[in-house]
PDB file of C-alpha atoms in Angstrom:
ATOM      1  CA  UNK A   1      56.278 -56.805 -21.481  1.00 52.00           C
ATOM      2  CA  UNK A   2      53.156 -57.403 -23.556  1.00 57.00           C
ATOM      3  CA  UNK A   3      49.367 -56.750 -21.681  1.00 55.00           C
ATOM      4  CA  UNK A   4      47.952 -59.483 -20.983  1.00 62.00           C
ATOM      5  CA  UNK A   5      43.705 -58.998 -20.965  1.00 60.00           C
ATOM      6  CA  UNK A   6      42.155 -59.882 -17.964  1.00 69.00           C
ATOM      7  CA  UNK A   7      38.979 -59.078 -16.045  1.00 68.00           C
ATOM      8  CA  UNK A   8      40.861 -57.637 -12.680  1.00 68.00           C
ATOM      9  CA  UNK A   9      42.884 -54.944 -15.493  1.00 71.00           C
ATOM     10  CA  UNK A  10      39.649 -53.512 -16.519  1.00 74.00           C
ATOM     11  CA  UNK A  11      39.039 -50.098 -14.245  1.00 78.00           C
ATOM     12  CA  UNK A  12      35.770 -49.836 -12.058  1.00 78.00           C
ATOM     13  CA  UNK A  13      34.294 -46.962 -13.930  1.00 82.00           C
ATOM     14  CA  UNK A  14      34.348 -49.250 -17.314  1.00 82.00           C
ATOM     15  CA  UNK A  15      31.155 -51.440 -15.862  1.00 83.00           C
ATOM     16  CA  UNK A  16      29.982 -48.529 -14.504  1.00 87.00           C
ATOM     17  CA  UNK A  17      29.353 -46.738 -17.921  1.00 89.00           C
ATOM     18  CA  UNK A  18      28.318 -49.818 -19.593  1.00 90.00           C
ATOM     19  CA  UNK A  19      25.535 -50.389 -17.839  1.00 90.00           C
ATOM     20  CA  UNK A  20      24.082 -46.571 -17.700  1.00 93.00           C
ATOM     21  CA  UNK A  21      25.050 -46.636 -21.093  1.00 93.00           C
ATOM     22  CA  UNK A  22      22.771 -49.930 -21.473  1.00 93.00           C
ATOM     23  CA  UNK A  23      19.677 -47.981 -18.952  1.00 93.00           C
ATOM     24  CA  UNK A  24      19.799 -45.003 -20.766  1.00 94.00           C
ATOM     25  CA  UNK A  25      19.457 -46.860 -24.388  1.00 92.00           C
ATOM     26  CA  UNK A  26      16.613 -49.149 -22.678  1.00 91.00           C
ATOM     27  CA  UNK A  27      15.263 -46.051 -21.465  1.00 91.00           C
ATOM     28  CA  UNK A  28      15.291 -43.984 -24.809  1.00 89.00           C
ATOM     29  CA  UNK A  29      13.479 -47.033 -26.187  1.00 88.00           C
ATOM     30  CA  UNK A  30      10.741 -47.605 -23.820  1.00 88.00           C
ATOM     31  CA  UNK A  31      10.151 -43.356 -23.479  1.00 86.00           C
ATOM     32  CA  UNK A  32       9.820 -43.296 -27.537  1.00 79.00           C
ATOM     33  CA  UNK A  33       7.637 -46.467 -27.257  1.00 81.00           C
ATOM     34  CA  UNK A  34       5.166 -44.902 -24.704  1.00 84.00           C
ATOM     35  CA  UNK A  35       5.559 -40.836 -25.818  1.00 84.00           C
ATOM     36  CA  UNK A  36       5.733 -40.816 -29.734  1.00 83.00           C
ATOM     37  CA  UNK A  37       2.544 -41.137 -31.376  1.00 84.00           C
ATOM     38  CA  UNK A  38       1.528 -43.948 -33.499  1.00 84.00           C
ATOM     39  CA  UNK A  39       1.293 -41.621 -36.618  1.00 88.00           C
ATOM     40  CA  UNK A  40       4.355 -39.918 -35.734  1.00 86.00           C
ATOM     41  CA  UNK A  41       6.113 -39.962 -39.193  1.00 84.00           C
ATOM     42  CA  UNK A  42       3.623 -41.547 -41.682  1.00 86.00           C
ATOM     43  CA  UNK A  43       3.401 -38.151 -43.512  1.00 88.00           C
ATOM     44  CA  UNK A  44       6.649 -36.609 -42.606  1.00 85.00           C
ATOM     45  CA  UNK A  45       8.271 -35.153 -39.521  1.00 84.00           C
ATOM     46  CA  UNK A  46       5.082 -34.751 -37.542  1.00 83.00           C
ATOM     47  CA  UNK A  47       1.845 -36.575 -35.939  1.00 87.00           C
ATOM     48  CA  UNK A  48      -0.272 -37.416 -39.259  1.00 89.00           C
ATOM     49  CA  UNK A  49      -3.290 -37.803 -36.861  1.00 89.00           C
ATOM     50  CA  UNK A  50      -2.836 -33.853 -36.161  1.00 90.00           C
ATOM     51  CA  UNK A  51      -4.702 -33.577 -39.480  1.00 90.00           C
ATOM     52  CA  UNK A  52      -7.961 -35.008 -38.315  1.00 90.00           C
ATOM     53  CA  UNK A  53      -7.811 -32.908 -34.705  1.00 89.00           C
ATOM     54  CA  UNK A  54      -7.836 -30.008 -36.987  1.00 89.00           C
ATOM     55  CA  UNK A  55     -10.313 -30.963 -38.866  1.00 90.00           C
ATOM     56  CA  UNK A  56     -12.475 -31.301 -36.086  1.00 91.00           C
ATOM     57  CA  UNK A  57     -12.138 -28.089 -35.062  1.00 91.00           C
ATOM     58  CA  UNK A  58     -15.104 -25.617 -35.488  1.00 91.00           C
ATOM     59  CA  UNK A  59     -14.510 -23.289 -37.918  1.00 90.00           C
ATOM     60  CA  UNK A  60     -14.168 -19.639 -36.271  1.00 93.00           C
ATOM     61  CA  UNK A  61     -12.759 -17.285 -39.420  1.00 94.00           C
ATOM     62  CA  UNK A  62     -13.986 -16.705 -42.146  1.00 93.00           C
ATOM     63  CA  UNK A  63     -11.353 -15.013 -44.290  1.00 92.00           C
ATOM     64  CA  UNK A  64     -11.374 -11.751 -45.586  1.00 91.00           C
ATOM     65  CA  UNK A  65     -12.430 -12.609 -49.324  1.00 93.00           C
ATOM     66  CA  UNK A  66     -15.962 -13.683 -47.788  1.00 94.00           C
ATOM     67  CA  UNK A  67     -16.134  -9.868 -46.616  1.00 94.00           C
ATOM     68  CA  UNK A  68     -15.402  -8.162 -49.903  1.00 93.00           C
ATOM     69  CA  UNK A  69     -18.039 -10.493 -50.930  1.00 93.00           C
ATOM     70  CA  UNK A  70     -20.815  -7.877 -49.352  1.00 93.00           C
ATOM     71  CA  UNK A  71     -18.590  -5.235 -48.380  1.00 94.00           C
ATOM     72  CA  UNK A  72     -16.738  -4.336 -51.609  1.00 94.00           C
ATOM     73  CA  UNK A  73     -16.802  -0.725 -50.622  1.00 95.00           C
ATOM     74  CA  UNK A  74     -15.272  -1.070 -47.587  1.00 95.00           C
ATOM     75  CA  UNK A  75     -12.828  -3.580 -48.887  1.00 94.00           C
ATOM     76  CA  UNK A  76     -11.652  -1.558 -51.327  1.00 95.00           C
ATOM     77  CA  UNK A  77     -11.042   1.591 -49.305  1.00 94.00           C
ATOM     78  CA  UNK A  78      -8.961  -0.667 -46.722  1.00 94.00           C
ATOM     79  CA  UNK A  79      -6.982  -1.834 -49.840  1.00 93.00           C
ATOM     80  CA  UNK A  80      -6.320   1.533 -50.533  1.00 90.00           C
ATOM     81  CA  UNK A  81      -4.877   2.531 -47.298  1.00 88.00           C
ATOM     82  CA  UNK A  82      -2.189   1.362 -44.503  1.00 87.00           C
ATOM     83  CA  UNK A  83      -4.315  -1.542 -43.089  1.00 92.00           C
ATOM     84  CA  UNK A  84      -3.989  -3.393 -46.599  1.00 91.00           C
ATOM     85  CA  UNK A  85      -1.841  -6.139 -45.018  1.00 90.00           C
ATOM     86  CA  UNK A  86      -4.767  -6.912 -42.647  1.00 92.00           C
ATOM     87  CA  UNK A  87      -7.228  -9.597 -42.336  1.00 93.00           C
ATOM     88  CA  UNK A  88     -11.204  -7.807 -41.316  1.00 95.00           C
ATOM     89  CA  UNK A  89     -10.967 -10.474 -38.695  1.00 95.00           C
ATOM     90  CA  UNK A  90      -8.150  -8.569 -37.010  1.00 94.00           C
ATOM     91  CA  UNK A  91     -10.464  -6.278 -35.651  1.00 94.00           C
ATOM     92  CA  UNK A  92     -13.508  -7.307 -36.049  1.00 94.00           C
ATOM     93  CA  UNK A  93     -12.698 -11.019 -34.710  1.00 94.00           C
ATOM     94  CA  UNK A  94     -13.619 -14.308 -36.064  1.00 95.00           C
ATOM     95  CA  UNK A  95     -16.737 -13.705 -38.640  1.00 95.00           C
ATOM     96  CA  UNK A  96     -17.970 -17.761 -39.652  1.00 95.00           C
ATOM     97  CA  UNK A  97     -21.173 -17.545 -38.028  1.00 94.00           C
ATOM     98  CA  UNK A  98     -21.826 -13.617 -39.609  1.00 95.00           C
ATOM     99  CA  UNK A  99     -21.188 -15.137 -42.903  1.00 94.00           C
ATOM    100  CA  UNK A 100     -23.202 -18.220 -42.151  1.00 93.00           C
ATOM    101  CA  UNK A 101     -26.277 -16.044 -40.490  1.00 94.00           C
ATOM    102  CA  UNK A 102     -25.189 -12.550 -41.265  1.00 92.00           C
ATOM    103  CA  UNK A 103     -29.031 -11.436 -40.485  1.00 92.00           C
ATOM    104  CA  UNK A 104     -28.616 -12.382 -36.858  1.00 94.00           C
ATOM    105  CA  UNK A 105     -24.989 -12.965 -35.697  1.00 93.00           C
ATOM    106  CA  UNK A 106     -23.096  -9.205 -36.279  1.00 93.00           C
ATOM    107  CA  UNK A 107     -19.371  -8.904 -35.964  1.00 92.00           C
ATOM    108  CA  UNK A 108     -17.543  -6.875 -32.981  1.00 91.00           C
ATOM    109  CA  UNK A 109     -17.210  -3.389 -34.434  1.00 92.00           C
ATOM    110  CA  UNK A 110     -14.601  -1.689 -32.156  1.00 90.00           C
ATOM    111  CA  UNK A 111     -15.579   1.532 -30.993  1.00 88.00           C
ATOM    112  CA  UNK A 112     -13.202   2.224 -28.171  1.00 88.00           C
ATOM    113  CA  UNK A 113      -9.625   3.960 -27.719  1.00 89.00           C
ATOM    114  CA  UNK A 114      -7.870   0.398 -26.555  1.00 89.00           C
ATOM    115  CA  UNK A 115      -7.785  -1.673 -29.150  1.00 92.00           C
ATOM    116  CA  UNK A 116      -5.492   0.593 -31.760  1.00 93.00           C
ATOM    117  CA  UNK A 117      -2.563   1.204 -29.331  1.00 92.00           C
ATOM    118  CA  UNK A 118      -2.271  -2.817 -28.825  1.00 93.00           C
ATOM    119  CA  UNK A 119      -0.531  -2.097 -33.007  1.00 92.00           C
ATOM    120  CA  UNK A 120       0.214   1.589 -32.368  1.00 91.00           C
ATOM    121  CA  UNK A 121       1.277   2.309 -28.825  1.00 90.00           C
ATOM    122  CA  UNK A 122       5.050   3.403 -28.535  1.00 85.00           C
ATOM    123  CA  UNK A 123       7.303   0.628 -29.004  1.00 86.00           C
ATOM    124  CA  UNK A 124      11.041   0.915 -29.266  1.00 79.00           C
ATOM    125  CA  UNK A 125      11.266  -3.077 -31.031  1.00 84.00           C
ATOM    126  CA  UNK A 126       8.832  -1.701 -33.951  1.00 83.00           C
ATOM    127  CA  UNK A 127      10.204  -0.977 -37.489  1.00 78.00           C
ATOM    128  CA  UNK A 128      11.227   2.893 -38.124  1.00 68.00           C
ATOM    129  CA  UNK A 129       8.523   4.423 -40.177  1.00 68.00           C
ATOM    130  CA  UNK A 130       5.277   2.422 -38.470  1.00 80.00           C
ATOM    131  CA  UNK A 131       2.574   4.952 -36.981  1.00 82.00           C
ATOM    132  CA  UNK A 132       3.535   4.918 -32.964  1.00 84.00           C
ATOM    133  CA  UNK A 133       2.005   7.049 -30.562  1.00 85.00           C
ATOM    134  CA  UNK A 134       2.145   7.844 -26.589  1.00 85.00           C
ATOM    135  CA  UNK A 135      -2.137   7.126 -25.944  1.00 87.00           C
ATOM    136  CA  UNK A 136      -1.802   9.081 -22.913  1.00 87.00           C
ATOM    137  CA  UNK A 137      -0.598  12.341 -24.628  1.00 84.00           C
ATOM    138  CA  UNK A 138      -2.121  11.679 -28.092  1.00 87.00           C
ATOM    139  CA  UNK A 139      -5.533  13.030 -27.793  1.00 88.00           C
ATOM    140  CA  UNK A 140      -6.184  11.242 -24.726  1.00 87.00           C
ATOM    141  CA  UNK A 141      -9.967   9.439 -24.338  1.00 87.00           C
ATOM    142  CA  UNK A 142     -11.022  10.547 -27.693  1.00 90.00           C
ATOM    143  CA  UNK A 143     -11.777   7.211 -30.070  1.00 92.00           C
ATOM    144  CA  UNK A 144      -9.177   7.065 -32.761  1.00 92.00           C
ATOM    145  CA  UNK A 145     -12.016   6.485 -35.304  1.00 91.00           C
ATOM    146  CA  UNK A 146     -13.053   9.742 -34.313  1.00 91.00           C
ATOM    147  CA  UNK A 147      -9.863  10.734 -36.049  1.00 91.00           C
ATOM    148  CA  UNK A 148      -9.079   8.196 -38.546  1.00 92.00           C
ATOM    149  CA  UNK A 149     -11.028   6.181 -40.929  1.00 91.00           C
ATOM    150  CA  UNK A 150     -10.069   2.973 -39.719  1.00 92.00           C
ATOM    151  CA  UNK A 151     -10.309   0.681 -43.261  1.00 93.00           C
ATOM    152  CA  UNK A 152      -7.956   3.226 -44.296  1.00 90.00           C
ATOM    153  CA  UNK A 153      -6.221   5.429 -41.330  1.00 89.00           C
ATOM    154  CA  UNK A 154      -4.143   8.605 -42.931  1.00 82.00           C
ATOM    155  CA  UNK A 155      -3.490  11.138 -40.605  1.00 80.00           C
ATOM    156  CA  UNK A 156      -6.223  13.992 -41.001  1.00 81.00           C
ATOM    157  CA  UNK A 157      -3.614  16.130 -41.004  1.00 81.00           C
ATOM    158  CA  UNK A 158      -0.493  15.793 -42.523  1.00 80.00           C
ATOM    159  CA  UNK A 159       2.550  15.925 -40.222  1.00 81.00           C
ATOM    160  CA  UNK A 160       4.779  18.832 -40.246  1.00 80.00           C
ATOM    161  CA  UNK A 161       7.770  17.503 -38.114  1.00 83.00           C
ATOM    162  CA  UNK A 162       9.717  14.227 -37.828  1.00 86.00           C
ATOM    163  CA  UNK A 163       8.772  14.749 -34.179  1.00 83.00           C
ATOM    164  CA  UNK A 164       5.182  13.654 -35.120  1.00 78.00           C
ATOM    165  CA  UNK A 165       6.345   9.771 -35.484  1.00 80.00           C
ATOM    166  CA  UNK A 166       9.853   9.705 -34.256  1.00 83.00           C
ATOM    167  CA  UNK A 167       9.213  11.416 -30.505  1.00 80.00           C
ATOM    168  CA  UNK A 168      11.866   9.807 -29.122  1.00 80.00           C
ATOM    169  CA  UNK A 169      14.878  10.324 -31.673  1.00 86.00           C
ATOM    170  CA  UNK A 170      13.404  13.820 -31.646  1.00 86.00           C
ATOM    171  CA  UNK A 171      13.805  14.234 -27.622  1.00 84.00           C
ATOM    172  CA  UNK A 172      17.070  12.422 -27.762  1.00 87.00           C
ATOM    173  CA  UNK A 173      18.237  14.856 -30.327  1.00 89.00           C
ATOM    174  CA  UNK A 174      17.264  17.844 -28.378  1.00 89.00           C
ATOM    175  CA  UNK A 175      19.669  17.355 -25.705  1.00 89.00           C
ATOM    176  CA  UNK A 176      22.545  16.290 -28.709  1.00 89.00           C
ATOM    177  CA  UNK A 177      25.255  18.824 -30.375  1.00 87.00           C
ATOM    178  CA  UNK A 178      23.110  18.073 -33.221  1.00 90.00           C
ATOM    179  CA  UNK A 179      19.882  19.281 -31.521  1.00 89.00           C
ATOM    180  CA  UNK A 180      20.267  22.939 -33.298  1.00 88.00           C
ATOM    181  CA  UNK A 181      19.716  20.622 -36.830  1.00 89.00           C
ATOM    182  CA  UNK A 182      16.465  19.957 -38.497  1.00 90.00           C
ATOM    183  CA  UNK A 183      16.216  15.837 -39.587  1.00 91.00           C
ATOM    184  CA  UNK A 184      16.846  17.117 -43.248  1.00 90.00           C
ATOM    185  CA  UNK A 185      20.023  17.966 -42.744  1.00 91.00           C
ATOM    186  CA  UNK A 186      21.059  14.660 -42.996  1.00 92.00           C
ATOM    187  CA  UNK A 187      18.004  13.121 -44.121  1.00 91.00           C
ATOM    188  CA  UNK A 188      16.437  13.499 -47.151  1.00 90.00           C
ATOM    189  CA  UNK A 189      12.863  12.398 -47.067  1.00 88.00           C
ATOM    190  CA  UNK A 190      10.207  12.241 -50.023  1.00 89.00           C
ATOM    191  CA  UNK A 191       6.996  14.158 -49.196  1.00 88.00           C
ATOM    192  CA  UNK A 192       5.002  10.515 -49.345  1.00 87.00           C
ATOM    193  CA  UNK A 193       6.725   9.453 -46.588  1.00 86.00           C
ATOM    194  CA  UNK A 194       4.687  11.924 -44.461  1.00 84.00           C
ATOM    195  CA  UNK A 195       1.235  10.326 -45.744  1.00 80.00           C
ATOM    196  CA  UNK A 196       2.942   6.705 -46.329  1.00 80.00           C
ATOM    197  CA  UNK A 197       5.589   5.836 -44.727  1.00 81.00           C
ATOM    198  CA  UNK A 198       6.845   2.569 -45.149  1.00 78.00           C
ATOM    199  CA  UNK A 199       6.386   2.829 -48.880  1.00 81.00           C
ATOM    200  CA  UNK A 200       8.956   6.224 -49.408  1.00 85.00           C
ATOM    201  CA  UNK A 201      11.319   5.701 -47.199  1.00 86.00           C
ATOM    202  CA  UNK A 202      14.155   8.529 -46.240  1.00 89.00           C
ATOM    203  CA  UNK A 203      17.517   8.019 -47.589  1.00 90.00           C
ATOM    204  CA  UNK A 204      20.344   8.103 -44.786  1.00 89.00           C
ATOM    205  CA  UNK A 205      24.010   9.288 -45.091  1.00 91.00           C
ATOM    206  CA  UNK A 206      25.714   6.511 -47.216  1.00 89.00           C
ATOM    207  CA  UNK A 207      30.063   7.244 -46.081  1.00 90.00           C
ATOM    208  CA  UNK A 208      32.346   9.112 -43.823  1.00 89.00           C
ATOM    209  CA  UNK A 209      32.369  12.231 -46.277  1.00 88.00           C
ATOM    210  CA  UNK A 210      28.492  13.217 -45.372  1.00 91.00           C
ATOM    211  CA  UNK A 211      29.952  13.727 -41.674  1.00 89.00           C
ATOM    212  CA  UNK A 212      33.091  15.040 -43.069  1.00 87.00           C
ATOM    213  CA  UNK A 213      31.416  18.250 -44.500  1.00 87.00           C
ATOM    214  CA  UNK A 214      30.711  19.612 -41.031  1.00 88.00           C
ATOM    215  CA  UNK A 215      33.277  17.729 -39.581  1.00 86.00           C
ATOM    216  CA  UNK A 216      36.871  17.307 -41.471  1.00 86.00           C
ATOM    217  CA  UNK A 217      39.510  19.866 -40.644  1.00 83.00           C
ATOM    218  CA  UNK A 218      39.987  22.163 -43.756  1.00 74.00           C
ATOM    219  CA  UNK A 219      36.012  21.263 -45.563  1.00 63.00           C
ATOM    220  CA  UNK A 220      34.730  22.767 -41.734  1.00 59.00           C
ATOM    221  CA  UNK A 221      36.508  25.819 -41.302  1.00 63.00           C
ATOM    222  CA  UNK A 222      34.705  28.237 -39.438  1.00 62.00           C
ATOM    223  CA  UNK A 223      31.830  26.070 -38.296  1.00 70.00           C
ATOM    224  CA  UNK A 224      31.727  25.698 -34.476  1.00 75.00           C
ATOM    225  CA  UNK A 225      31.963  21.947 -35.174  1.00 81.00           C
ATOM    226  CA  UNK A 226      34.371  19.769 -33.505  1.00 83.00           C
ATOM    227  CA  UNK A 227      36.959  19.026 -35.865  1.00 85.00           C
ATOM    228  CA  UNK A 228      39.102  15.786 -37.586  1.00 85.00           C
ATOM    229  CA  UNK A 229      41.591  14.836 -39.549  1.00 87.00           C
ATOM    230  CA  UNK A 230      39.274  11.909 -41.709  1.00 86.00           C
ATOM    231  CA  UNK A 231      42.552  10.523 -43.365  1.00 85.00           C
ATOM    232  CA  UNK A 232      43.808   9.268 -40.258  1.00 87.00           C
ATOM    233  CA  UNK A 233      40.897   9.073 -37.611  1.00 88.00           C
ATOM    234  CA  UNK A 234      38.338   6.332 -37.110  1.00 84.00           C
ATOM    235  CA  UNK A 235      40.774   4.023 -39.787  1.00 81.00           C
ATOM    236  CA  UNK A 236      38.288   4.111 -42.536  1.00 77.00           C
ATOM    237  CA  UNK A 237      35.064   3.307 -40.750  1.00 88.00           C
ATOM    238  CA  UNK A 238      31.900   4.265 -40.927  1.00 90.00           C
ATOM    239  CA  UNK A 239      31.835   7.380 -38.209  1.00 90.00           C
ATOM    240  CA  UNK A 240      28.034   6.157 -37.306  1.00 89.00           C
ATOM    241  CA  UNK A 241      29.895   2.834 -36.245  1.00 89.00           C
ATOM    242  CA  UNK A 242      31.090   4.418 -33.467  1.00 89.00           C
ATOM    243  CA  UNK A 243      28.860   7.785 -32.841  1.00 90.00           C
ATOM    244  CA  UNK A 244      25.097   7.898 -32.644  1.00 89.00           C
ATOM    245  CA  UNK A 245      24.224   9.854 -35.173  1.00 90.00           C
ATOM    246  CA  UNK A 246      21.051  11.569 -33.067  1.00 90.00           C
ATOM    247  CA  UNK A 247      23.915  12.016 -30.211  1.00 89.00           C
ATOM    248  CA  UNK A 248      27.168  11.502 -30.928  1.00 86.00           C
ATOM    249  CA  UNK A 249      28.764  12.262 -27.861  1.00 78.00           C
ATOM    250  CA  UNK A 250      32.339  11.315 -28.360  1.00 62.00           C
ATOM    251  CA  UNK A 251      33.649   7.805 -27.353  1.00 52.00           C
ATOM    252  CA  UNK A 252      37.144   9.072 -25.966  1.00 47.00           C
ATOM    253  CA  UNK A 253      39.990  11.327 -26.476  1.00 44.00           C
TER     254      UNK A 253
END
């Protein structure tokens, strides 16, 4: 029996969708119409007009090239040090009206304790290696500049534990089966990395056999270690993949 097409054969939801279909095109239309800028596009996927807001703008910073212009000491000792990355105007805020009446219009110079931990207070997302501190137990109410030279901010004295930086591997550690192990066991780190350390980095354990000198039945005998066979356990990976190195508690029996 061959369909015949007429109106009373087409279901009710088929009008239905055709007309929100129809609003909801209308409706895109009239919503780009009154909500997309006129210059929306002209010079790619933005508002070209932004330009000229911009523009208007006062102009706060100066940029740190117009201080090395007549502090070239000072610029050169921060160059030298672990705040090389930063803009003056980081701390000392924006500097356009020093530079454009340095007689009467100064700079903030930070004296006080709050402004370093905003970069340096503990932080658990910050990369391994960056200077972290706890400001309540770290020489509380004394001004870090009192310290550290801030254009270039060493420790004044070298650290002589990992504990110094890394406080909280160090405590979590401590309660471990590896706490009875100093960090260069398993670490090797380059003296440098105790003056600089994002530029000498310590080298980590690389495959299983690092762990398998304490820990592989036969290469361990005699340690009070626990003990495995590393032919057959963990199926070739990684044993970090599975156990913390800083407390590797086991996962199971």
């Amino acid at each position: 029996m061959a369909f015949s097409f007429r109106p009373e054969n087409i279901p009710q939801q088929v009008p239905r969708l055709l007309i929100m279909f129809a609003l909801a095109g209308v409706g895109f239309i009239v919503a780009r119409k009154i909500l997309v800028p006129d210059t929306f596009g002209d010079l790619g996927h933005y508002r070209a007009a932004a330009i000229d807001s911009i523009v208007a703008h006062p102009i706060s910073f100066a940029g740190r090239q117009e201080c090395g212009a007549c502090h070239g000491d000072v610029d050169a000792l921060r160059l030298s040090g672990n705040h090389r990355g930063l803009s003056c105007e980081v701390c000392h805020g924006p500097a356009a009206a020093h530079v454009a009446d340095f007689m009467n219009t100064k700079p903030s110079v930070p004296r006080e304790r709050a402004l370093c931990p905003v970069c340096h207070s503990y932080d658990a997302a910050r990369p391994t290696g960056f200077a972290q501190i706890d400001p309540i137990a770290h020489n509380p109410l004394t001004p870090c500049a009192t310290c550290h030279e801030p254009h270039a901010p060493e420790p004044p004295v070298t650290p002589g534990e990992c504990s110094a930086c890394h406080a909280q591997i160090e405590r979590q550690k401590a309660v471990s089966h590896h706490a009875g192990l100093s960090c260069t066991t398993c670490h090797e780190a380059p003296e440098l990395h105790k003056t600089d350390p994002l530029s000498a980095t310590p080298a980590k354990p690389a495959d299983r056999d690092f762990c398998g000198s304490c820990h592989s039945v036969g290469d361990a005998e005699g340690l009070r270690t626990p003990q495995i066979d590393m032919q057959s356990h963990g199926n070739g990976y990684l044993c970090w993949q599975c156990h913390y190195p800083h407390y590797p508690e086991t996962g199971g029996q």
